[in-house]
mmCIF file of N, CA and C in Angstrom:
data_model
loop_
_atom_site.group_PDB
_atom_site.id
_atom_site.type_symbol
_atom_site.label_atom_id
_atom_site.label_comp_id
_atom_site.label_asym_id
_atom_site.label_seq_id
_atom_site.Cartn_x
_atom_site.Cartn_y
_atom_site.Cartn_z
ATOM 1 N N UNK A 1 0.818 -1.189 0.000
ATOM 2 C CA UNK A 1 0.000 0.000 0.000
ATOM 3 C C UNK A 1 0.862 1.253 0.000
ATOM 4 N N UNK A 2 2.058 1.158 0.535
ATOM 5 C CA UNK A 2 2.956 2.301 0.573
ATOM 6 C C UNK A 2 3.343 2.734 -0.833
ATOM 7 N N UNK A 3 3.536 1.768 -1.717
ATOM 8 C CA UNK A 3 3.889 2.093 -3.105
ATOM 9 C C UNK A 3 2.729 2.831 -3.781
ATOM 10 N N UNK A 4 1.514 2.358 -3.566
ATOM 11 C CA UNK A 4 0.334 3.015 -4.143
ATOM 12 C C UNK A 4 0.213 4.437 -3.607
ATOM 13 N N UNK A 5 0.410 4.606 -2.302
ATOM 14 C CA UNK A 5 0.315 5.944 -1.707
ATOM 15 C C UNK A 5 1.382 6.864 -2.285
ATOM 16 N N UNK A 6 2.590 6.361 -2.451
ATOM 17 C CA UNK A 6 3.666 7.193 -3.013
ATOM 18 C C UNK A 6 3.370 7.587 -4.454
ATOM 19 N N UNK A 7 2.874 6.642 -5.234
ATOM 20 C CA UNK A 7 2.519 6.943 -6.629
ATOM 21 C C UNK A 7 1.407 7.983 -6.676
ATOM 22 N N UNK A 8 0.390 7.848 -5.824
ATOM 23 C CA UNK A 8 -0.701 8.826 -5.786
ATOM 24 C C UNK A 8 -0.196 10.208 -5.374
ATOM 25 N N UNK A 9 0.678 10.252 -4.384
ATOM 26 C CA UNK A 9 1.222 11.544 -3.948
ATOM 27 C C UNK A 9 1.949 12.246 -5.085
ATOM 28 N N UNK A 10 2.817 11.519 -5.768
ATOM 29 C CA UNK A 10 3.585 12.127 -6.858
ATOM 30 C C UNK A 10 2.709 12.471 -8.040
ATOM 31 N N UNK A 11 1.722 11.634 -8.337
ATOM 32 C CA UNK A 11 0.811 11.918 -9.450
ATOM 33 C C UNK A 11 0.040 13.204 -9.206
ATOM 34 N N UNK A 12 -0.516 13.352 -8.011
ATOM 35 C CA UNK A 12 -1.282 14.557 -7.719
ATOM 36 C C UNK A 12 -0.391 15.781 -7.570
ATOM 37 N N UNK A 13 0.822 15.594 -7.086
ATOM 38 C CA UNK A 13 1.745 16.721 -7.005
ATOM 39 C C UNK A 13 2.083 17.240 -8.397
ATOM 40 N N UNK A 14 2.394 16.341 -9.308
ATOM 41 C CA UNK A 14 2.713 16.747 -10.684
ATOM 42 C C UNK A 14 1.485 17.355 -11.364
ATOM 43 N N UNK A 15 0.317 16.720 -11.191
ATOM 44 C CA UNK A 15 -0.906 17.249 -11.807
ATOM 45 C C UNK A 15 -1.279 18.611 -11.216
ATOM 46 N N UNK A 16 -1.137 18.775 -9.905
ATOM 47 C CA UNK A 16 -1.443 20.058 -9.277
ATOM 48 C C UNK A 16 -0.514 21.169 -9.744
ATOM 49 N N UNK A 17 0.770 20.858 -9.861
ATOM 50 C CA UNK A 17 1.724 21.853 -10.362
ATOM 51 C C UNK A 17 1.425 22.188 -11.819
ATOM 52 N N UNK A 18 1.036 21.183 -12.604
ATOM 53 C CA UNK A 18 0.692 21.435 -14.006
ATOM 54 C C UNK A 18 -0.532 22.340 -14.122
ATOM 55 N N UNK A 19 -1.542 22.114 -13.285
ATOM 56 C CA UNK A 19 -2.735 22.965 -13.299
ATOM 57 C C UNK A 19 -2.366 24.391 -12.901
ATOM 58 N N UNK A 20 -1.559 24.548 -11.863
ATOM 59 C CA UNK A 20 -1.140 25.893 -11.445
ATOM 60 C C UNK A 20 -0.302 26.580 -12.518
ATOM 61 N N UNK A 21 0.592 25.842 -13.157
ATOM 62 C CA UNK A 21 1.415 26.429 -14.223
ATOM 63 C C UNK A 21 0.549 26.848 -15.407
ATOM 64 N N UNK A 22 -0.417 26.008 -15.775
ATOM 65 C CA UNK A 22 -1.306 26.362 -16.886
ATOM 66 C C UNK A 22 -2.135 27.592 -16.539
ATOM 67 N N UNK A 23 -2.606 27.681 -15.287
ATOM 68 C CA UNK A 23 -3.341 28.867 -14.877
ATOM 69 C C UNK A 23 -2.463 30.104 -14.943
ATOM 70 N N UNK A 24 -1.230 29.997 -14.466
ATOM 71 C CA UNK A 24 -0.338 31.158 -14.487
ATOM 72 C C UNK A 24 -0.045 31.622 -15.908
ATOM 73 N N UNK A 25 0.152 30.695 -16.823
ATOM 74 C CA UNK A 25 0.358 31.063 -18.230
ATOM 75 C C UNK A 25 -0.879 31.765 -18.771
ATOM 76 N N UNK A 26 -2.054 31.222 -18.468
ATOM 77 C CA UNK A 26 -3.301 31.833 -18.915
ATOM 78 C C UNK A 26 -3.489 33.217 -18.301
ATOM 79 N N UNK A 27 -3.157 33.354 -17.019
ATOM 80 C CA UNK A 27 -3.300 34.656 -16.350
ATOM 81 C C UNK A 27 -2.337 35.687 -16.923
ATOM 82 N N UNK A 28 -1.108 35.279 -17.204
ATOM 83 C CA UNK A 28 -0.137 36.210 -17.781
ATOM 84 C C UNK A 28 -0.579 36.647 -19.169
ATOM 85 N N UNK A 29 -1.058 35.697 -19.962
ATOM 86 C CA UNK A 29 -1.555 36.059 -21.300
ATOM 87 C C UNK A 29 -2.730 37.021 -21.216
ATOM 88 N N UNK A 30 -3.649 36.764 -20.300
ATOM 89 C CA UNK A 30 -4.808 37.647 -20.140
ATOM 90 C C UNK A 30 -4.376 39.021 -19.644
ATOM 91 N N UNK A 31 -3.412 39.054 -18.740
ATOM 92 C CA UNK A 31 -2.936 40.337 -18.214
ATOM 93 C C UNK A 31 -2.237 41.151 -19.295
ATOM 94 N N UNK A 32 -1.452 40.478 -20.137
ATOM 95 C CA UNK A 32 -0.793 41.161 -21.251
ATOM 96 C C UNK A 32 -1.825 41.711 -22.230
ATOM 97 N N UNK A 33 -2.940 40.999 -22.376
ATOM 98 C CA UNK A 33 -3.998 41.447 -23.280
ATOM 99 C C UNK A 33 -4.817 42.591 -22.683
ATOM 100 N N UNK A 34 -4.541 42.966 -21.420
ATOM 101 C CA UNK A 34 -5.217 44.113 -20.836
ATOM 102 C C UNK A 34 -6.294 43.778 -19.829
ATOM 103 N N UNK A 35 -6.390 42.563 -19.409
ATOM 104 C CA UNK A 35 -7.386 42.166 -18.429
ATOM 105 C C UNK A 35 -7.016 42.724 -17.058
ATOM 106 N N UNK A 36 -8.004 43.219 -16.345
ATOM 107 C CA UNK A 36 -7.781 43.745 -15.003
ATOM 108 C C UNK A 36 -7.651 42.638 -13.978
ATOM 109 N N UNK A 37 -7.180 42.999 -12.795
ATOM 110 C CA UNK A 37 -6.975 41.998 -11.757
ATOM 111 C C UNK A 37 -8.286 41.379 -11.282
ATOM 112 N N UNK A 38 -9.355 42.147 -11.239
ATOM 113 C CA UNK A 38 -10.657 41.602 -10.854
ATOM 114 C C UNK A 38 -11.146 40.554 -11.835
ATOM 115 N N UNK A 39 -10.911 40.788 -13.114
ATOM 116 C CA UNK A 39 -11.294 39.799 -14.121
ATOM 117 C C UNK A 39 -10.422 38.553 -14.031
ATOM 118 N N UNK A 40 -9.169 38.713 -13.602
ATOM 119 C CA UNK A 40 -8.306 37.547 -13.409
ATOM 120 C C UNK A 40 -8.801 36.678 -12.255
ATOM 121 N N UNK A 41 -9.314 37.304 -11.206
ATOM 122 C CA UNK A 41 -9.885 36.539 -10.093
ATOM 123 C C UNK A 41 -11.122 35.783 -10.562
ATOM 124 N N UNK A 42 -11.957 36.441 -11.364
ATOM 125 C CA UNK A 42 -13.115 35.754 -11.927
ATOM 126 C C UNK A 42 -12.686 34.584 -12.800
ATOM 127 N N UNK A 43 -11.630 34.772 -13.576
ATOM 128 C CA UNK A 43 -11.095 33.691 -14.404
ATOM 129 C C UNK A 43 -10.645 32.530 -13.532
ATOM 130 N N UNK A 44 -9.975 32.837 -12.438
ATOM 131 C CA UNK A 44 -9.510 31.807 -11.513
ATOM 132 C C UNK A 44 -10.678 30.999 -10.976
ATOM 133 N N UNK A 45 -11.717 31.672 -10.508
ATOM 134 C CA UNK A 45 -12.832 30.978 -9.871
ATOM 135 C C UNK A 45 -13.780 30.326 -10.858
ATOM 136 N N UNK A 46 -14.020 30.942 -11.993
ATOM 137 C CA UNK A 46 -15.031 30.430 -12.911
ATOM 138 C C UNK A 46 -14.504 29.430 -13.933
ATOM 139 N N UNK A 47 -13.226 29.519 -14.273
ATOM 140 C CA UNK A 47 -12.725 28.640 -15.315
ATOM 141 C C UNK A 47 -11.741 27.591 -14.814
ATOM 142 N N UNK A 48 -10.935 27.946 -13.825
ATOM 143 C CA UNK A 48 -9.893 27.021 -13.401
ATOM 144 C C UNK A 48 -10.291 26.235 -12.165
ATOM 145 N N UNK A 49 -10.403 26.860 -11.030
ATOM 146 C CA UNK A 49 -10.818 26.179 -9.805
ATOM 147 C C UNK A 49 -11.247 27.230 -8.791
ATOM 148 N N UNK A 50 -12.231 26.874 -8.006
ATOM 149 C CA UNK A 50 -12.709 27.771 -6.960
ATOM 150 C C UNK A 50 -12.015 27.396 -5.655
ATOM 151 N N UNK A 51 -11.519 28.379 -4.925
ATOM 152 C CA UNK A 51 -10.825 28.078 -3.661
ATOM 153 C C UNK A 51 -11.681 27.296 -2.663
ATOM 154 N N UNK A 52 -12.980 27.553 -2.645
ATOM 155 C CA UNK A 52 -13.854 26.810 -1.741
ATOM 156 C C UNK A 52 -13.922 25.334 -2.081
ATOM 157 N N UNK A 53 -13.875 25.020 -3.360
ATOM 158 C CA UNK A 53 -13.885 23.616 -3.765
ATOM 159 C C UNK A 53 -12.580 22.926 -3.396
ATOM 160 N N UNK A 54 -11.469 23.624 -3.537
ATOM 161 C CA UNK A 54 -10.185 23.063 -3.133
ATOM 162 C C UNK A 54 -10.201 22.762 -1.638
ATOM 163 N N UNK A 55 -10.678 23.714 -0.859
ATOM 164 C CA UNK A 55 -10.752 23.548 0.590
ATOM 165 C C UNK A 55 -11.639 22.371 0.965
ATOM 166 N N UNK A 56 -12.790 22.244 0.306
ATOM 167 C CA UNK A 56 -13.715 21.155 0.592
ATOM 168 C C UNK A 56 -13.092 19.803 0.262
ATOM 169 N N UNK A 57 -12.387 19.709 -0.863
ATOM 170 C CA UNK A 57 -11.743 18.448 -1.239
ATOM 171 C C UNK A 57 -10.640 18.080 -0.246
ATOM 172 N N UNK A 58 -9.890 19.067 0.230
ATOM 173 C CA UNK A 58 -8.851 18.794 1.229
ATOM 174 C C UNK A 58 -9.486 18.317 2.531
ATOM 175 N N UNK A 59 -10.593 18.934 2.933
ATOM 176 C CA UNK A 59 -11.286 18.483 4.146
ATOM 177 C C UNK A 59 -11.816 17.063 3.988
ATOM 178 N N UNK A 60 -12.342 16.732 2.818
ATOM 179 C CA UNK A 60 -12.805 15.363 2.575
ATOM 180 C C UNK A 60 -11.634 14.379 2.641
ATOM 181 N N UNK A 61 -10.484 14.772 2.101
ATOM 182 C CA UNK A 61 -9.297 13.926 2.192
ATOM 183 C C UNK A 61 -8.841 13.733 3.629
ATOM 184 N N UNK A 62 -8.910 14.808 4.430
ATOM 185 C CA UNK A 62 -8.564 14.693 5.850
ATOM 186 C C UNK A 62 -9.528 13.758 6.580
ATOM 187 N N UNK A 63 -10.804 13.846 6.239
ATOM 188 C CA UNK A 63 -11.784 12.939 6.847
ATOM 189 C C UNK A 63 -11.451 11.494 6.491
ATOM 190 N N UNK A 64 -11.036 11.253 5.250
ATOM 191 C CA UNK A 64 -10.628 9.910 4.865
ATOM 192 C C UNK A 64 -9.422 9.425 5.638
ATOM 193 N N UNK A 65 -8.470 10.319 5.874
ATOM 194 C CA UNK A 65 -7.290 9.913 6.645
ATOM 195 C C UNK A 65 -7.648 9.655 8.103
ATOM 196 N N UNK A 66 -8.604 10.418 8.644
ATOM 197 C CA UNK A 66 -9.037 10.179 10.022
ATOM 198 C C UNK A 66 -9.773 8.850 10.132
ATOM 199 N N UNK A 67 -10.573 8.518 9.127
ATOM 200 C CA UNK A 67 -11.258 7.225 9.128
ATOM 201 C C UNK A 67 -10.232 6.097 9.050
ATOM 202 N N UNK A 68 -9.213 6.261 8.209
ATOM 203 C CA UNK A 68 -8.159 5.243 8.121
ATOM 204 C C UNK A 68 -7.421 5.122 9.452
ATOM 205 N N UNK A 69 -7.175 6.244 10.108
ATOM 206 C CA UNK A 69 -6.531 6.206 11.418
ATOM 207 C C UNK A 69 -7.402 5.533 12.463
ATOM 208 N N UNK A 70 -8.697 5.771 12.379
ATOM 209 C CA UNK A 70 -9.625 5.134 13.295
ATOM 210 C C UNK A 70 -9.670 3.624 13.053
ATOM 211 N N UNK A 71 -9.500 3.205 11.806
ATOM 212 C CA UNK A 71 -9.525 1.785 11.458
ATOM 213 C C UNK A 71 -8.206 1.085 11.780
ATOM 214 N N UNK A 72 -7.205 1.833 12.224
ATOM 215 C CA UNK A 72 -5.972 1.204 12.651
ATOM 216 C C UNK A 72 -4.738 1.567 11.860
ATOM 217 N N UNK A 73 -4.868 2.322 10.813
ATOM 218 C CA UNK A 73 -3.699 2.709 10.010
ATOM 219 C C UNK A 73 -2.968 3.859 10.687
ATOM 220 N N UNK A 74 -1.653 3.922 10.559
ATOM 221 C CA UNK A 74 -0.945 5.078 11.102
ATOM 222 C C UNK A 74 -1.237 6.315 10.263
ATOM 223 N N UNK A 75 -1.515 7.415 10.913
ATOM 224 C CA UNK A 75 -1.875 8.639 10.199
ATOM 225 C C UNK A 75 -0.907 9.742 10.578
ATOM 226 N N UNK A 76 -0.364 10.439 9.571
ATOM 227 C CA UNK A 76 0.545 11.538 9.903
ATOM 228 C C UNK A 76 -0.225 12.692 10.533
ATOM 229 N N UNK A 77 0.478 13.577 11.238
ATOM 230 C CA UNK A 77 -0.192 14.733 11.849
ATOM 231 C C UNK A 77 -0.788 15.660 10.795
ATOM 232 N N UNK A 78 -1.646 16.535 11.255
ATOM 233 C CA UNK A 78 -2.363 17.464 10.383
ATOM 234 C C UNK A 78 -1.415 18.305 9.541
ATOM 235 N N UNK A 79 -0.316 18.767 10.122
ATOM 236 C CA UNK A 79 0.622 19.617 9.382
ATOM 237 C C UNK A 79 1.330 18.871 8.256
ATOM 238 N N UNK A 80 1.331 17.548 8.288
ATOM 239 C CA UNK A 80 1.892 16.765 7.198
ATOM 240 C C UNK A 80 0.813 16.327 6.214
ATOM 241 N N UNK A 81 -0.413 16.166 6.681
ATOM 242 C CA UNK A 81 -1.501 15.688 5.823
ATOM 243 C C UNK A 81 -1.949 16.744 4.818
ATOM 244 N N UNK A 82 -2.080 17.978 5.261
ATOM 245 C CA UNK A 82 -2.599 19.031 4.383
ATOM 246 C C UNK A 82 -1.704 19.261 3.160
ATOM 247 N N UNK A 83 -0.384 19.364 3.308
ATOM 248 C CA UNK A 83 0.438 19.523 2.094
ATOM 249 C C UNK A 83 0.353 18.328 1.146
ATOM 250 N N UNK A 84 0.101 17.139 1.677
ATOM 251 C CA UNK A 84 -0.082 15.970 0.818
ATOM 252 C C UNK A 84 -1.399 16.032 0.063
ATOM 253 N N UNK A 85 -2.422 16.564 0.714
ATOM 254 C CA UNK A 85 -3.763 16.566 0.126
ATOM 255 C C UNK A 85 -4.072 17.811 -0.701
ATOM 256 N N UNK A 86 -3.325 18.889 -0.532
ATOM 257 C CA UNK A 86 -3.613 20.118 -1.268
ATOM 258 C C UNK A 86 -3.543 19.945 -2.785
ATOM 259 N N UNK A 87 -2.520 19.282 -3.351
ATOM 260 C CA UNK A 87 -2.539 19.082 -4.810
ATOM 261 C C UNK A 87 -3.740 18.274 -5.284
ATOM 262 N N UNK A 88 -4.190 17.313 -4.463
ATOM 263 C CA UNK A 88 -5.380 16.549 -4.812
ATOM 264 C C UNK A 88 -6.601 17.470 -4.851
ATOM 265 N N UNK A 89 -6.682 18.417 -3.922
ATOM 266 C CA UNK A 89 -7.786 19.371 -3.922
ATOM 267 C C UNK A 89 -7.778 20.257 -5.147
ATOM 268 N N UNK A 90 -6.588 20.687 -5.571
ATOM 269 C CA UNK A 90 -6.479 21.483 -6.809
ATOM 270 C C UNK A 90 -6.985 20.710 -8.014
ATOM 271 N N UNK A 91 -6.553 19.466 -8.122
ATOM 272 C CA UNK A 91 -6.959 18.643 -9.265
ATOM 273 C C UNK A 91 -8.456 18.375 -9.218
ATOM 274 N N UNK A 92 -8.997 18.091 -8.040
ATOM 275 C CA UNK A 92 -10.432 17.825 -7.917
ATOM 276 C C UNK A 92 -11.261 19.047 -8.314
ATOM 277 N N UNK A 93 -10.870 20.228 -7.846
ATOM 278 C CA UNK A 93 -11.607 21.442 -8.201
ATOM 279 C C UNK A 93 -11.481 21.753 -9.688
ATOM 280 N N UNK A 94 -10.327 21.490 -10.260
ATOM 281 C CA UNK A 94 -10.127 21.687 -11.699
ATOM 282 C C UNK A 94 -11.040 20.752 -12.491
ATOM 283 N N UNK A 95 -11.138 19.504 -12.069
ATOM 284 C CA UNK A 95 -12.011 18.532 -12.754
ATOM 285 C C UNK A 95 -13.460 18.985 -12.681
ATOM 286 N N UNK A 96 -13.878 19.480 -11.526
ATOM 287 C CA UNK A 96 -15.267 19.952 -11.383
ATOM 288 C C UNK A 96 -15.527 21.123 -12.311
ATOM 289 N N UNK A 97 -14.617 22.077 -12.361
ATOM 290 C CA UNK A 97 -14.808 23.255 -13.219
ATOM 291 C C UNK A 97 -14.819 22.886 -14.690
ATOM 292 N N UNK A 98 -14.002 21.944 -15.105
ATOM 293 C CA UNK A 98 -13.899 21.602 -16.522
ATOM 294 C C UNK A 98 -14.960 20.629 -16.997
ATOM 295 N N UNK A 99 -15.513 19.813 -16.116
ATOM 296 C CA UNK A 99 -16.465 18.806 -16.574
ATOM 297 C C UNK A 99 -17.904 19.073 -16.184
ATOM 298 N N UNK A 100 -18.121 19.660 -15.020
ATOM 299 C CA UNK A 100 -19.504 19.835 -14.612
ATOM 300 C C UNK A 100 -19.734 20.998 -13.693
ATOM 301 N N UNK A 101 -18.846 21.945 -13.682
ATOM 302 C CA UNK A 101 -18.952 23.041 -12.744
ATOM 303 C C UNK A 101 -19.852 24.170 -13.167
ATOM 304 N N UNK A 102 -20.464 24.078 -14.337
ATOM 305 C CA UNK A 102 -21.338 25.155 -14.783
ATOM 306 C C UNK A 102 -22.638 25.125 -14.004
ATOM 307 N N UNK A 103 -22.875 26.165 -13.239
ATOM 308 C CA UNK A 103 -24.111 26.245 -12.456
ATOM 309 C C UNK A 103 -25.315 26.540 -13.346
ATOM 310 N N UNK A 104 -25.075 27.204 -14.471
ATOM 311 C CA UNK A 104 -26.183 27.600 -15.337
ATOM 312 C C UNK A 104 -26.777 26.401 -16.067
ATOM 313 N N UNK A 105 -25.948 25.569 -16.620
ATOM 314 C CA UNK A 105 -26.422 24.405 -17.365
ATOM 315 C C UNK A 105 -26.281 23.175 -16.485
ATOM 316 N N UNK A 106 -27.393 22.677 -15.968
ATOM 317 C CA UNK A 106 -27.365 21.568 -15.022
ATOM 318 C C UNK A 106 -27.001 20.253 -15.693
ATOM 319 N N UNK A 107 -27.266 20.119 -16.959
ATOM 320 C CA UNK A 107 -26.950 18.910 -17.716
ATOM 321 C C UNK A 107 -27.628 17.674 -17.131
ATOM 322 N N UNK A 108 -28.856 17.824 -16.703
ATOM 323 C CA UNK A 108 -29.615 16.685 -16.220
ATOM 324 C C UNK A 108 -29.088 16.086 -14.930
ATOM 325 N N UNK A 109 -28.677 16.872 -13.994
ATOM 326 C CA UNK A 109 -28.172 16.383 -12.723
ATOM 327 C C UNK A 109 -26.707 15.998 -12.743
ATOM 328 N N UNK A 110 -26.057 16.130 -13.862
ATOM 329 C CA UNK A 110 -24.650 15.741 -13.983
ATOM 330 C C UNK A 110 -23.738 16.619 -13.132
ATOM 331 N N UNK A 111 -24.076 17.886 -12.994
ATOM 332 C CA UNK A 111 -23.260 18.795 -12.206
ATOM 333 C C UNK A 111 -23.145 18.313 -10.766
ATOM 334 N N UNK A 112 -24.261 17.944 -10.178
ATOM 335 C CA UNK A 112 -24.243 17.462 -8.798
ATOM 336 C C UNK A 112 -23.462 16.167 -8.681
ATOM 337 N N UNK A 113 -23.623 15.262 -9.619
ATOM 338 C CA UNK A 113 -22.917 13.989 -9.585
ATOM 339 C C UNK A 113 -21.406 14.187 -9.711
ATOM 340 N N UNK A 114 -20.982 15.059 -10.609
ATOM 341 C CA UNK A 114 -19.551 15.332 -10.769
ATOM 342 C C UNK A 114 -18.992 15.937 -9.489
ATOM 343 N N UNK A 115 -19.707 16.876 -8.893
ATOM 344 C CA UNK A 115 -19.237 17.482 -7.648
ATOM 345 C C UNK A 115 -19.179 16.458 -6.519
ATOM 346 N N UNK A 116 -20.171 15.608 -6.440
ATOM 347 C CA UNK A 116 -20.213 14.595 -5.395
ATOM 348 C C UNK A 116 -19.039 13.635 -5.517
ATOM 349 N N UNK A 117 -18.764 13.194 -6.717
ATOM 350 C CA UNK A 117 -17.665 12.246 -6.924
ATOM 351 C C UNK A 117 -16.310 12.925 -6.778
ATOM 352 N N UNK A 118 -16.114 14.067 -7.460
ATOM 353 C CA UNK A 118 -14.790 14.698 -7.510
ATOM 354 C C UNK A 118 -14.413 15.420 -6.224
ATOM 355 N N UNK A 119 -15.384 15.960 -5.510
ATOM 356 C CA UNK A 119 -15.063 16.746 -4.318
ATOM 357 C C UNK A 119 -15.291 16.016 -2.997
ATOM 358 N N UNK A 120 -16.012 14.891 -3.030
ATOM 359 C CA UNK A 120 -16.282 14.198 -1.779
ATOM 360 C C UNK A 120 -15.825 12.742 -1.810
ATOM 361 N N UNK A 121 -16.343 11.957 -2.723
ATOM 362 C CA UNK A 121 -16.079 10.517 -2.710
ATOM 363 C C UNK A 121 -14.616 10.189 -2.997
ATOM 364 N N UNK A 122 -14.086 10.716 -4.080
ATOM 365 C CA UNK A 122 -12.699 10.404 -4.444
ATOM 366 C C UNK A 122 -11.703 10.953 -3.420
ATOM 367 N N UNK A 123 -11.815 12.224 -2.976
ATOM 368 C CA UNK A 123 -10.876 12.683 -1.943
ATOM 369 C C UNK A 123 -10.979 11.900 -0.636
ATOM 370 N N UNK A 124 -12.173 11.461 -0.294
ATOM 371 C CA UNK A 124 -12.338 10.668 0.921
ATOM 372 C C UNK A 124 -11.535 9.374 0.830
ATOM 373 N N UNK A 125 -11.670 8.675 -0.287
ATOM 374 C CA UNK A 125 -10.931 7.423 -0.480
ATOM 375 C C UNK A 125 -9.434 7.668 -0.642
ATOM 376 N N UNK A 126 -9.077 8.651 -1.448
ATOM 377 C CA UNK A 126 -7.657 8.928 -1.664
ATOM 378 C C UNK A 126 -6.986 9.466 -0.410
ATOM 379 N N UNK A 127 -7.702 10.214 0.392
ATOM 380 C CA UNK A 127 -7.141 10.704 1.652
ATOM 381 C C UNK A 127 -6.787 9.558 2.588
ATOM 382 N N UNK A 128 -7.625 8.529 2.592
ATOM 383 C CA UNK A 128 -7.331 7.360 3.421
ATOM 384 C C UNK A 128 -6.086 6.644 2.917
ATOM 385 N N UNK A 129 -5.924 6.551 1.609
ATOM 386 C CA UNK A 129 -4.777 5.854 1.058
ATOM 387 C C UNK A 129 -3.518 6.708 1.129
ATOM 388 N N UNK A 130 -3.625 7.984 0.771
ATOM 389 C CA UNK A 130 -2.435 8.841 0.687
ATOM 390 C C UNK A 130 -1.844 9.175 2.051
ATOM 391 N N UNK A 131 -2.669 9.333 3.064
ATOM 392 C CA UNK A 131 -2.134 9.731 4.358
ATOM 393 C C UNK A 131 -2.305 8.659 5.423
ATOM 394 N N UNK A 132 -3.138 7.675 5.175
ATOM 395 C CA UNK A 132 -3.411 6.667 6.197
ATOM 396 C C UNK A 132 -2.527 5.435 6.093
ATOM 397 N N UNK A 133 -2.090 5.095 4.893
ATOM 398 C CA UNK A 133 -1.279 3.886 4.740
ATOM 399 C C UNK A 133 0.018 4.208 4.048
#
């Protein structure tokens, strides 16, 4: 299980850095084109990832690690768990924004299902694996 946890940690770290780098490139291009800072914040929240979704995914991952700790797995302290789970939260919020984060177009309940899976179910399970074992 340690190998799986290590692979997941590195995968989400690389994916999280890639999402942040892509956002920074997009923000620099928009800023060069004359976009104001307020519009860049809107771009961050509406197109890339919302900070509240990142926070929620990290909390779900922490809950998963606490459940794993309750079940008997060794769990690192909070100050070590959050940096491990933060890239996962970035990726989860990015997935929600790109696949089903549009509040205007519900897509037949798909928005809620994508949010439920990407922001709650997957971080809960991955949090148990990434920080619990």
